[in-house]
Coordinates of C-alpha atoms and ligand atoms in Angstrom, one line a residue:
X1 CA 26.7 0.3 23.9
X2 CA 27.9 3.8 23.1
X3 CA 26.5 5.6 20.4
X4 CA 28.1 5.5 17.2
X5 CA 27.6 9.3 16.4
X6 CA 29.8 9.9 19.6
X7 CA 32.6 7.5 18.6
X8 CA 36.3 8.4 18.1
X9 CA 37.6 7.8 14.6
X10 CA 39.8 4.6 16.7
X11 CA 36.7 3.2 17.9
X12 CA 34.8 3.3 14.3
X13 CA 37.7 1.4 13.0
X14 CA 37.5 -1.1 15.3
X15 CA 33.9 -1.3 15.2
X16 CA 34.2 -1.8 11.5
X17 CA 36.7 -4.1 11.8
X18 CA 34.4 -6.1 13.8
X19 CA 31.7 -5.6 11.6
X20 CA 33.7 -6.7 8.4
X21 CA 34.1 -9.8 9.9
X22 CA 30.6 -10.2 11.1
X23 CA 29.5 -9.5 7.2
X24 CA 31.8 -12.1 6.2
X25 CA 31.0 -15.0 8.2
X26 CA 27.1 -14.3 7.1
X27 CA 27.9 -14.0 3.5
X28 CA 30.1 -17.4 3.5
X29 CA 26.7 -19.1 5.2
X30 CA 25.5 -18.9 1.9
X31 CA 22.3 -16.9 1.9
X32 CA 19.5 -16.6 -0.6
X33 CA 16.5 -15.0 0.8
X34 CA 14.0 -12.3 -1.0
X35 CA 12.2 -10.0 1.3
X36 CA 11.6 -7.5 -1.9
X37 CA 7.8 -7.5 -2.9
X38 CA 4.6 -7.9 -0.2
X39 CA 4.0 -11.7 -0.5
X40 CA 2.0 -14.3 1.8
X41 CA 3.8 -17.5 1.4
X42 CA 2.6 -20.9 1.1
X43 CA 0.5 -21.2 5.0
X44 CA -0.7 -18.3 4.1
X45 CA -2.2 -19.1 0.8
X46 CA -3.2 -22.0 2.0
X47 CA -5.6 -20.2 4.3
X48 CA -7.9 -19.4 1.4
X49 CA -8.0 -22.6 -0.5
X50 CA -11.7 -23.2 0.4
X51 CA -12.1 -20.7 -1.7
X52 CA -11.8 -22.8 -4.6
X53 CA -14.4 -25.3 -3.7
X54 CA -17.0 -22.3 -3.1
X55 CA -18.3 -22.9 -7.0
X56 CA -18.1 -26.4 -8.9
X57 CA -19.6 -27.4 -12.0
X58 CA -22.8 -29.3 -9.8
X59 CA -23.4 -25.3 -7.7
X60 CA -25.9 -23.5 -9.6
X61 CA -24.0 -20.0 -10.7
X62 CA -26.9 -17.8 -10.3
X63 CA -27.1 -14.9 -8.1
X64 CA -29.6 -13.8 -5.8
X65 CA -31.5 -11.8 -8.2
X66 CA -31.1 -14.1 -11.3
X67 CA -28.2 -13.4 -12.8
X68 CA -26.1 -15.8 -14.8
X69 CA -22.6 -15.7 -13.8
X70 CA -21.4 -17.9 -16.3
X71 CA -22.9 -15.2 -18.9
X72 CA -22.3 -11.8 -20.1
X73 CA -23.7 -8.8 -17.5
X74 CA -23.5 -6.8 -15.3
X75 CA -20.8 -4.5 -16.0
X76 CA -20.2 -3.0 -12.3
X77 CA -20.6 -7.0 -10.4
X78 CA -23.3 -8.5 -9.3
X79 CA -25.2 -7.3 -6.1
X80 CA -24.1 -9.7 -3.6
X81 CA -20.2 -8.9 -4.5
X82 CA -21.3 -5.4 -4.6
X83 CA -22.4 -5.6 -1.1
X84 CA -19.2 -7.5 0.2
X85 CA -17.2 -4.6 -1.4
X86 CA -19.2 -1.9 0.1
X87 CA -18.1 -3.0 3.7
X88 CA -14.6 -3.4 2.8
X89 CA -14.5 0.1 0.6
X90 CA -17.2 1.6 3.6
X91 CA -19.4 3.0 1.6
X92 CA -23.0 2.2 0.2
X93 CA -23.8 -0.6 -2.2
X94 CA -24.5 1.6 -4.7
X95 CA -21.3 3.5 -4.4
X96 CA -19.5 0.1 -5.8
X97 CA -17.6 -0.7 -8.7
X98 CA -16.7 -4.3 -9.0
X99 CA -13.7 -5.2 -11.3
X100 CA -11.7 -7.6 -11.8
X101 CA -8.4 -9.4 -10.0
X102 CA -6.4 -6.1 -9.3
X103 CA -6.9 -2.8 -7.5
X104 CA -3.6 -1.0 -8.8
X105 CA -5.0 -2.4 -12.7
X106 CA -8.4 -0.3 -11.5
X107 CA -6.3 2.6 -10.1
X108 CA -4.4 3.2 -13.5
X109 CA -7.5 3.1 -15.5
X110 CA -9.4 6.1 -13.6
X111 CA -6.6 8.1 -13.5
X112 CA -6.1 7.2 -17.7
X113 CA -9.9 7.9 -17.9
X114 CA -9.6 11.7 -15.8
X115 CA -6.6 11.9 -18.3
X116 CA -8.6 11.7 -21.6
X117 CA -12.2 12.1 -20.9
X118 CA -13.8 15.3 -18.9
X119 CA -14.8 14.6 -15.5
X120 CA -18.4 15.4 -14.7
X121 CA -18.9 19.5 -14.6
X122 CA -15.4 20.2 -16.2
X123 CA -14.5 21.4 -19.6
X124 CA -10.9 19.7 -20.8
X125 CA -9.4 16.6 -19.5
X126 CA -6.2 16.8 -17.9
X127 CA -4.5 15.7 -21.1
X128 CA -5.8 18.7 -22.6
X129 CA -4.4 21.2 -19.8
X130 CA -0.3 21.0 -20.4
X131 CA 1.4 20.0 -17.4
X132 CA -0.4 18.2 -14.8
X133 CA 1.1 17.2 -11.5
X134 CA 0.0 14.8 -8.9
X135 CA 0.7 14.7 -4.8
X136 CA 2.4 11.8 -3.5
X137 CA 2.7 11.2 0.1
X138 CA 6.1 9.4 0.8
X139 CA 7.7 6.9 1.5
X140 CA 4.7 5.7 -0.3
X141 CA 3.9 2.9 -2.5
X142 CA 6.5 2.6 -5.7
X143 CA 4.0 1.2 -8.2
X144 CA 1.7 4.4 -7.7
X145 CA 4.6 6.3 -8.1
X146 CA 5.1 4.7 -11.5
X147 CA 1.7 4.9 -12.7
X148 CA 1.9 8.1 -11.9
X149 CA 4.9 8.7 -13.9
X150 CA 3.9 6.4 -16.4
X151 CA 0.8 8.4 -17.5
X152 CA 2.8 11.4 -17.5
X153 CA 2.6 13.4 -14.5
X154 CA 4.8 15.4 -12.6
X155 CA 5.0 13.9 -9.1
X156 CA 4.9 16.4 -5.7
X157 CA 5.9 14.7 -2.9
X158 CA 4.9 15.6 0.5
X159 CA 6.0 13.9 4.3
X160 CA 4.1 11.8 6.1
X161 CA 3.6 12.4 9.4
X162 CA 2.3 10.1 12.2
X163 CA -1.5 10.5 11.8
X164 CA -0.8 10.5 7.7
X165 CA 0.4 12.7 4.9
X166 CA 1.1 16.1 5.3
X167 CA -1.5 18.0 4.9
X168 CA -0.6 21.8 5.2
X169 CA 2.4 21.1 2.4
X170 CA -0.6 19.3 0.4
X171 CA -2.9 22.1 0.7
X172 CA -0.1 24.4 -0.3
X173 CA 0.4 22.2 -2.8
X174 CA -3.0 22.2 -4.5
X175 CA -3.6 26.3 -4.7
X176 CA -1.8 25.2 -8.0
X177 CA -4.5 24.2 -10.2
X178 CA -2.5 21.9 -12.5
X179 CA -2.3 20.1 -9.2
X180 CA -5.2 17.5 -10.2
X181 CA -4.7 14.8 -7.9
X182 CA -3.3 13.3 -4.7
X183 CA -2.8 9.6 -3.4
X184 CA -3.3 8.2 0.2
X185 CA -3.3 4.5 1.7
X186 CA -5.2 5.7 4.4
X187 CA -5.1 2.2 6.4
X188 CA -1.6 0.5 7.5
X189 CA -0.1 2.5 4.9
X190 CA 2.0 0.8 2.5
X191 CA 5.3 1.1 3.5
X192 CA 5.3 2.6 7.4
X193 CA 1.7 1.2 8.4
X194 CA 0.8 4.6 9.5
X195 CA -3.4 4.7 9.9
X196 CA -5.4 8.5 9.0
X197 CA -7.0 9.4 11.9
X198 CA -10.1 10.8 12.3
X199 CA -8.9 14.9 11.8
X200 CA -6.9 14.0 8.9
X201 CA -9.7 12.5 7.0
X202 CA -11.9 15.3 8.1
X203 CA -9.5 17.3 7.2
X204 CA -9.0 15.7 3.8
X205 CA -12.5 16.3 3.4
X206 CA -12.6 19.7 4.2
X207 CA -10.2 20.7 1.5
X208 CA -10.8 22.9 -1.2
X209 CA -8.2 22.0 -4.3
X210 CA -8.1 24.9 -6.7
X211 CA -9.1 22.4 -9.4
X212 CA -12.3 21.8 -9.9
X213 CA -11.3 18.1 -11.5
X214 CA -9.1 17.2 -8.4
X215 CA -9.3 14.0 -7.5
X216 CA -8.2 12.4 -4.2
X217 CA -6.9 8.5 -4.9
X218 CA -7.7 6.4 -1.6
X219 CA -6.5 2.8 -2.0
X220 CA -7.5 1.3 1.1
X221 CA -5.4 -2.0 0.0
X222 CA -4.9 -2.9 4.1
X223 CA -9.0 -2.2 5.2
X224 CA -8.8 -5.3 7.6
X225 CA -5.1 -6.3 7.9
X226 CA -4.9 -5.8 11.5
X227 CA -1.9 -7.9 13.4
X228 CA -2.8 -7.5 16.7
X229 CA -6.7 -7.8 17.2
X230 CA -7.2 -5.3 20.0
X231 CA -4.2 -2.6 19.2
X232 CA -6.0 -2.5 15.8
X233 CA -6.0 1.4 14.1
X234 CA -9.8 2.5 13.1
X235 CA -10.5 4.3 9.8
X236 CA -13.7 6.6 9.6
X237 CA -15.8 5.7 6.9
X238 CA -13.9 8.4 4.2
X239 CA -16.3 8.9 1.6
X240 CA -19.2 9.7 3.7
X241 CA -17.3 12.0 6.0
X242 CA -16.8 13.7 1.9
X243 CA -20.2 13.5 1.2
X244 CA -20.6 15.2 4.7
X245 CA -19.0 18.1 4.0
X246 CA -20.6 18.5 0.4
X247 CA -17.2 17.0 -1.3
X248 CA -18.2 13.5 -2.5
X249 CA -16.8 14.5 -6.1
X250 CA -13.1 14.8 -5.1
X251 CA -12.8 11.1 -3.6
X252 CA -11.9 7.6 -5.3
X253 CA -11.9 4.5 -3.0
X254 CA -10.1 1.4 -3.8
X255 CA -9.1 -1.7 -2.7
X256 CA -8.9 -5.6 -3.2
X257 CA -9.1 -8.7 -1.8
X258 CA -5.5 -9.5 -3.2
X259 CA -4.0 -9.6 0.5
X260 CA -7.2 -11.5 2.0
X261 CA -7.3 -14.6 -0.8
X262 CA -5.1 -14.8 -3.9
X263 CA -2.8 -11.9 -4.4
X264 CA -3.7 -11.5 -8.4
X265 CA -6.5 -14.0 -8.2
X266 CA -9.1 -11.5 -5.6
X267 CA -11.5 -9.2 -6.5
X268 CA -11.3 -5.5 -6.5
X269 CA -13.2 -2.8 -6.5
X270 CA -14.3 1.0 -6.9
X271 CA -16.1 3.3 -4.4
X272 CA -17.1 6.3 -5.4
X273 CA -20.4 9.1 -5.5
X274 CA -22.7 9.0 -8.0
X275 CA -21.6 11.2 -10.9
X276 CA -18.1 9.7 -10.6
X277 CA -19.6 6.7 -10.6
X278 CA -21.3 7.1 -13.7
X279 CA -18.1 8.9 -15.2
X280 CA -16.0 5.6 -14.6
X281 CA -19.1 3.0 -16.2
X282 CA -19.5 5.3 -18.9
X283 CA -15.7 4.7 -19.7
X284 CA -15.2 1.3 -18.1
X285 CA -17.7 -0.3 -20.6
X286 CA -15.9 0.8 -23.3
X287 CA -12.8 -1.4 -22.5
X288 CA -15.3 -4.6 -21.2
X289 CA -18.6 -5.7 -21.6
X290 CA -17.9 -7.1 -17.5
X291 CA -15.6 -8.8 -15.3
X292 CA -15.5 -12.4 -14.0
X293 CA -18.2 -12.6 -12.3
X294 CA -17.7 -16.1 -11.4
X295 CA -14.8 -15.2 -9.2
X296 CA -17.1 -12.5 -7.2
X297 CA -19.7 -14.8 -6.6
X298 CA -17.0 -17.0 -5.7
X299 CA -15.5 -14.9 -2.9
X300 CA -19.4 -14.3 -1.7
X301 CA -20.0 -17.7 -0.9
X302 CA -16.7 -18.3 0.6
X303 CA -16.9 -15.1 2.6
X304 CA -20.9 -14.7 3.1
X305 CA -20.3 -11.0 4.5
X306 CA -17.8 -8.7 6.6
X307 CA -18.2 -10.8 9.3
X308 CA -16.8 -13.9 7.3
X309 CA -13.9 -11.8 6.6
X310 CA -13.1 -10.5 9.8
X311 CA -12.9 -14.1 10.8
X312 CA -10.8 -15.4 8.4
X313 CA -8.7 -12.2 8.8
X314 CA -7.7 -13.5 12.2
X315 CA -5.8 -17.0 10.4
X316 CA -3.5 -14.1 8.3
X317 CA -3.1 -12.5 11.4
X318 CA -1.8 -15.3 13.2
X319 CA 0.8 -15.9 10.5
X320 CA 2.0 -12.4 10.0
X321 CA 2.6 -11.8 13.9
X322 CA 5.5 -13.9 14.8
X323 CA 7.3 -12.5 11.1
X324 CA 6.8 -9.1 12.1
X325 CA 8.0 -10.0 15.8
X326 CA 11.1 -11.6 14.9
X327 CA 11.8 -8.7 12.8
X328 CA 11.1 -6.1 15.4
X329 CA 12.9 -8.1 18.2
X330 CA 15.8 -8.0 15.9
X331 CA 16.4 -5.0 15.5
X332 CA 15.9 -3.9 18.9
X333 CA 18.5 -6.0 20.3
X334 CA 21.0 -5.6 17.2
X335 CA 20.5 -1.8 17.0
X336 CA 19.4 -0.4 20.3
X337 CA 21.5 2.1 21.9
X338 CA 23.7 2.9 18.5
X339 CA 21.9 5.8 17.4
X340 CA 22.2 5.1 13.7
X341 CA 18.6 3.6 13.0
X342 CA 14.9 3.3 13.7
X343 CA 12.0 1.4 12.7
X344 CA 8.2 1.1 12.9
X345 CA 6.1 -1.1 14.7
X346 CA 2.7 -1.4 12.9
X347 CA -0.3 -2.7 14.3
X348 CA -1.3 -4.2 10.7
X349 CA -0.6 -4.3 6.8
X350 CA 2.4 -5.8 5.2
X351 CA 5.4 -3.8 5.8
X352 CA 8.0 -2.4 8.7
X353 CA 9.7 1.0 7.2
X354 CA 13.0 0.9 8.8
X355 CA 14.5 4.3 9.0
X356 CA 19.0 3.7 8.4
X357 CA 21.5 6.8 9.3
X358 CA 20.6 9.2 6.2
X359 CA 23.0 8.5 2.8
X360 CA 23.5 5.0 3.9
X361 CA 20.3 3.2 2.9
X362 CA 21.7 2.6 -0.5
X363 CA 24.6 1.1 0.7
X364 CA 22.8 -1.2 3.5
X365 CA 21.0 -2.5 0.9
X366 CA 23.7 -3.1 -1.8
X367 CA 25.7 -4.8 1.5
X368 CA 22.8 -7.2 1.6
X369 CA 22.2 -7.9 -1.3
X370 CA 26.2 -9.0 -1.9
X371 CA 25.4 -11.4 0.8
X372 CA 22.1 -13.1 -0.8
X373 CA 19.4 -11.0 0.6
X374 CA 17.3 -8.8 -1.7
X375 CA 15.5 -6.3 -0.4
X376 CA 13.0 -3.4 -1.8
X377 CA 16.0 -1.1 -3.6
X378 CA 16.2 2.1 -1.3
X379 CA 14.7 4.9 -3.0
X380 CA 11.8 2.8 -4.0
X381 CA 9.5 4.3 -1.5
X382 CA 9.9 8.0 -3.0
X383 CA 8.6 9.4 -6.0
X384 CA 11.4 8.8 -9.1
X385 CA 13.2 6.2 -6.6
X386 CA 15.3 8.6 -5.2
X387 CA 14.5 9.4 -1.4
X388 CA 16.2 12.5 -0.9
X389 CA 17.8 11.8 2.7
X390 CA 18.8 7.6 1.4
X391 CA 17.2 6.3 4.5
X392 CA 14.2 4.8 4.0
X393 CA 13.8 1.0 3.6
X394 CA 11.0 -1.1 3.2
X395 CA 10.7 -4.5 5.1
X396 CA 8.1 -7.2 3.6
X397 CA 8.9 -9.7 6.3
X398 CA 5.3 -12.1 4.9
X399 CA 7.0 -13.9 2.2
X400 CA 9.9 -15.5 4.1
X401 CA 9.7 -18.6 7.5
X402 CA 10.7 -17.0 10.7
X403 CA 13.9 -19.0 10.9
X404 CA 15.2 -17.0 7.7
X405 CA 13.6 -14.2 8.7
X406 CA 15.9 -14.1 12.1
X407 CA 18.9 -14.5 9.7
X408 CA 18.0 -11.8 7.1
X409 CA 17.2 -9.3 10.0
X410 CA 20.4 -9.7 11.6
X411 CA 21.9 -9.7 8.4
X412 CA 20.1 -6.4 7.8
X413 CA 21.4 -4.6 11.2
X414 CA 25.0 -6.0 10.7
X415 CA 25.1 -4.0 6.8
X416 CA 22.9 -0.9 8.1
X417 CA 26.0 -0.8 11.0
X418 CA 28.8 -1.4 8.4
X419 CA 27.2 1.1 5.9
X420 CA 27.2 3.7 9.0
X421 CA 30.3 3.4 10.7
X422 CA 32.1 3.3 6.8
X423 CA 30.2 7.1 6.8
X424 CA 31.3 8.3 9.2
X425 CA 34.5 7.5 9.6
X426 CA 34.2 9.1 5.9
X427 CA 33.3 12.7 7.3
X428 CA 36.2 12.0 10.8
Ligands
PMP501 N1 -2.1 -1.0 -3.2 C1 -1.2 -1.2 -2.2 C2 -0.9 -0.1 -1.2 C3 -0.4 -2.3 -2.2 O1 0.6 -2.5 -1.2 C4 -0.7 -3.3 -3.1 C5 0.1 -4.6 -3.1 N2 1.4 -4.6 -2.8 C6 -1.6 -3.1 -4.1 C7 -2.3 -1.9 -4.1 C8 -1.9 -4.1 -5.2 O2 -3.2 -4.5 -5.2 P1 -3.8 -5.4 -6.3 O3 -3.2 -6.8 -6.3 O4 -5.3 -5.4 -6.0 O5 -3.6 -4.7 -7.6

């Protein structure tokens, strides 16, 4: 297939011609699919529903030291969820925060905490220091980007590149010292499934904001979502390689087990060095006396230890692959050879990024959407939801069955195509 870039402005027409009609014919099938938000469907949830029958009313909910679960206490989780956590979060037990059913709920309320309280050795809270501005790797995650905004920040947002985020613009970026803070999904990153290596987390590490209260926000929501059991990515432990180089105090670790059992019915949790640590319980136990500690204990019988969740890891895994598959064969034989589009192929997490022919993305998704598919809006992966070239769009293929999935692909490639060849034969 020629490229579409080198077509004359008769061959676009007849290509779009073609294409109209393609567009058409899928519309009139009557389509009504939803591949906006990072879902499991119902197999997948299914896959956890022992989870429910790990505490009844006739199992005794006390833990291994003594504690009451049905009562009041403790405020950061009880050891054995503590311990779970710690593998997930890799760091040490007592480096654990355990809240309550959602990460992004635990992320928003440290960042509100460095916003109104001092963090440990510093003199104002950010509040306190006019206009305070945060890095954000992208594409990246949209609801960080609209905590972010909606605590008040100004967002900065640097590339990603194939080992992670950018780290020479970031570094540039914090010389500023109103710069206070930068996020990174340093595992199967949310939406390209791009994995830190080891010399970006070093690096990370290594780097010397010029705020003393900078904070580094790690949510490690993907720790064990590998697709492919041996092509799986490996993430160095990231606080201890911080704690290595004397920098413990600039890293926050989050994640949950929202994508492992219940999205919204987990557990999720904090990692972090000491005087942080104590920073967030001082504040945390203002807003709760503790979280449900039934649920922890809960997920520690059902679970037992890493090991349990390794294992159970593998049944997602087996449901995920042929989804991502079908998507990924899709678009290499409905796109190949055009020159218009690319795409990601992820060894784990939730998402494909697909890459469309820049200022088209919009358009793609607007043509899908008029024929029943939604998809993430384009822009959603960049700070204020505007990606600056309109390319970028995110693919959560979990939610739908492969059979849709075929059709919504193809439906995809056939409105990324029309959206192209209607540009260019703009600029002929
Ligand atoms: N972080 C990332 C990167 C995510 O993709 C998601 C879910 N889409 C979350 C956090 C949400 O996690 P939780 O349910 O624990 O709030």
């Amino acid at each position: 297939m020629k490229r579409y870039t080198e077509m004359s402005a008769d061959e676009l027409k007849d290509q779009k011609a073609a294409l109209a009609a393609e567009y058409e014919k899928m519309k009139a099938s009557g389509l009504n699919l939803d591949m906006s938000r990072g879902k499991p469907d119902a197999g997948q949830l299914k896959i956890s529903r022992g989870l429910l029958d790990a505490v009844d009313s006739k199992t005794l909910t006390v833990t291994e030291n003594g504690i009451e679960c049905a009562n009041y206490a403790p405020l950061d989780g009880i050891p054995e969820a503590k311990r779970l956590m710690a593998g997930l979060l890799m760091v040490e037990e007592d480096e654990v925060f355990v809240g309550g059913n959602s990460s992004l709920n635990l992320m928003h309320d440290v960042m509100a905490f460095c916003l109104l309280f001092c963090l440990p050795g510093c003199e104002k809270p950010w509040i306190k220091q006019g206009e305070v501005k945060f890095i954000c790797p992208a594409p990246g995650y949209d609801r960080h980007f609209a905590v972010t905004e909606h605590l008040g920040f100004t967002m900065l947002p640097v590339p990603m590149k194939s080992d992670g985020p950018d780290l020479d613009a970031a570094e540039e970026l914090m010389r500023d010292p109103s710069v206070k803070g930068m996020w990174c999904v340093p595992k199967y990153s949310n939406p390209q499934g791009i994995t830190c290596s080891d010399g970006v987390i070093k690096r990370f590490a290594a780097m010397k904001p010029a705020a003393r209260d900078f904070r580094f926000f790690f949510d490690n929501a993907y720790a064990v979502h590998d697709l492919y059991g041996d092509e799986r990515d490996e993430l160095i432990p990231i606080l201890a390689e911080f704690k290595k180089q004397g920098s413990g105090q600039y890293a926050f670790i989050f994640s949950s087990t929202s994508k492992i059992t219940f999205p919204g019915g987990g557990i999720a949790a904090i990692g972090a060095a000491k005087e942080n640590m104590d920073f967030i319980k001082k504040h945390m136990s203002m807003q709760t006396i503790g979280y449900d500690k039934i649920n922890q204990l809960r997920h520690v019988r059902y679970f037992k230890d890493m090991n349990g969740i390794k294992q159970h890891m593998k049944k997602h895994a087996a449901a995920m692959r042929p989804k991502f598959d079908t998507v990924i064969n899709t678009f290499q034989s409905e796109l190949s050879g055009c020159g218009i589009a690319s795409w990601n192929k992820p060894s784990g997490g939730y998402f494909i990024s697909f890459d469309a022919m820049p200022g088209t993305a919009r358009r793609a998704v607007d043509l899908c959407k008029g024929a029943g598919l939604t998809i993430t809006p384009a822009g959603a992966t960049h700070p204020y939801g505007s990606d600056p070239d309109d390319k970028t769009i995110r693919i959560a293929p979990s939610f739908p069955g492969v059979a849709e999935l075929e059709k919504a692909a193809k439906l995809l490639c056939v409105s990324v195509k029309l959206a192209a060849v209607e540009k260019l034969l703009e600029n002929k």
